[in-house]
C-alpha cells in the first residue's frame, strides 16, 4: 500500500479552507445578530416547534435543508477549485 501524500495534502488543505470559511461565516453572522445567535437558525417557515408546559421540542426541517444546500454549493465550488 503506497501513500499518496499529494492527495492527503489536498484533503488537509480542503478541510482547513472549509473550516475557515465556515468559522468566518459564523463569526460574521454572530456579530450581526444582537444577541450573538444566528437570527434565522431554527425559525424558518417549515421548522416545527412544539411547546407545552415543562416540555419543548424543535425540529428544524427547513433550516436543515437550507444549511445542507449552502454546504453543498460551497463544497462543490471548493472541489472544482482544487481539481484545476
Short mmCIF file of C-alpha atoms in Angstrom, two decimals:
data_model
loop_
_atom_site.label_atom_id
_atom_site.label_comp_id
_atom_site.label_asym_id
_atom_site.label_seq_id
_atom_site.Cartn_x
_atom_site.Cartn_y
_atom_site.Cartn_z
CA UNK A 1 0.00 0.00 0.00
CA UNK A 2 1.51 3.30 -1.07
CA UNK A 3 0.65 6.62 0.48
CA UNK A 4 -0.25 9.41 -1.92
CA UNK A 5 0.99 12.44 0.02
CA UNK A 6 -0.25 14.83 -2.61
CA UNK A 7 -3.85 13.69 -2.12
CA UNK A 8 -3.52 13.84 1.66
CA UNK A 9 -2.14 17.37 1.37
CA UNK A 10 -5.04 18.44 -0.86
CA UNK A 11 -7.52 16.91 1.57
CA UNK A 12 -5.97 18.72 4.54
CA UNK A 13 -5.98 21.99 2.60
CA UNK A 14 -9.62 21.48 1.66
CA UNK A 15 -10.69 20.67 5.22
CA UNK A 16 -8.77 23.66 6.57
CA UNK A 17 -10.27 26.02 4.00
CA UNK A 18 -13.79 24.73 4.59
CA UNK A 19 -13.35 25.09 8.35
CA UNK A 20 -12.02 28.64 7.98
CA UNK A 21 -14.88 29.66 5.68
CA UNK A 22 -17.50 28.16 7.97
CA UNK A 23 -15.90 29.72 11.04
CA UNK A 24 -15.72 33.12 9.36
CA UNK A 25 -19.37 32.90 8.34
CA UNK A 26 -20.40 32.01 11.89
CA UNK A 27 -18.36 34.86 13.37
CA UNK A 28 -19.76 37.35 10.87
CA UNK A 29 -23.32 36.18 11.46
CA UNK A 30 -22.99 36.29 15.24
CA UNK A 31 -21.54 39.82 15.04
CA UNK A 32 -24.54 40.94 13.00
CA UNK A 33 -27.05 39.42 15.43
CA UNK A 34 -27.81 41.46 18.54
CA UNK A 35 -27.85 38.55 20.99
CA UNK A 36 -24.97 36.56 19.46
CA UNK A 37 -27.23 33.94 17.90
CA UNK A 38 -27.81 33.29 14.24
CA UNK A 39 -31.18 35.02 13.87
CA UNK A 40 -32.83 32.73 11.31
CA UNK A 41 -31.49 29.43 12.63
CA UNK A 42 -34.44 27.33 13.75
CA UNK A 43 -37.03 30.00 12.96
CA UNK A 44 -37.72 29.48 9.27
CA UNK A 45 -41.19 28.62 7.97
CA UNK A 46 -41.22 24.84 7.89
CA UNK A 47 -39.40 24.41 11.19
CA UNK A 48 -41.58 22.57 13.67
CA UNK A 49 -41.69 23.82 17.24
CA UNK A 50 -43.78 22.17 19.95
CA UNK A 51 -44.05 23.89 23.31
CA UNK A 52 -46.04 22.58 26.23
CA UNK A 53 -45.85 23.03 29.95
CA UNK A 54 -42.46 21.68 31.03
CA UNK A 55 -41.61 20.48 27.53
CA UNK A 56 -40.36 21.95 24.28
CA UNK A 57 -39.23 20.24 21.09
CA UNK A 58 -37.80 21.82 17.95
CA UNK A 59 -37.47 20.04 14.61
CA UNK A 60 -35.62 22.43 12.28
CA UNK A 61 -36.59 20.81 8.97
CA UNK A 62 -36.42 23.91 6.74
CA UNK A 63 -33.24 25.12 8.44
CA UNK A 64 -31.61 21.71 7.83
CA UNK A 65 -32.49 21.86 4.14
CA UNK A 66 -31.13 25.41 3.77
CA UNK A 67 -27.88 24.58 5.59
CA UNK A 68 -27.49 21.41 3.51
CA UNK A 69 -27.94 23.33 0.26
CA UNK A 70 -25.46 26.03 1.31
CA UNK A 71 -22.84 23.46 2.33
CA UNK A 72 -23.38 21.52 -0.91
CA UNK A 73 -22.79 24.62 -3.01
CA UNK A 74 -19.71 25.64 -1.00
CA UNK A 75 -18.18 22.15 -1.10
CA UNK A 76 -18.83 21.77 -4.84
CA UNK A 77 -17.17 25.12 -5.51
CA UNK A 78 -14.16 24.13 -3.42
CA UNK A 79 -13.89 20.73 -5.09
CA UNK A 80 -13.99 22.29 -8.56
CA UNK A 81 -11.38 24.82 -7.47
CA UNK A 82 -8.98 22.09 -6.31
CA UNK A 83 -9.48 19.86 -9.38
CA UNK A 84 -7.97 22.50 -11.69
#
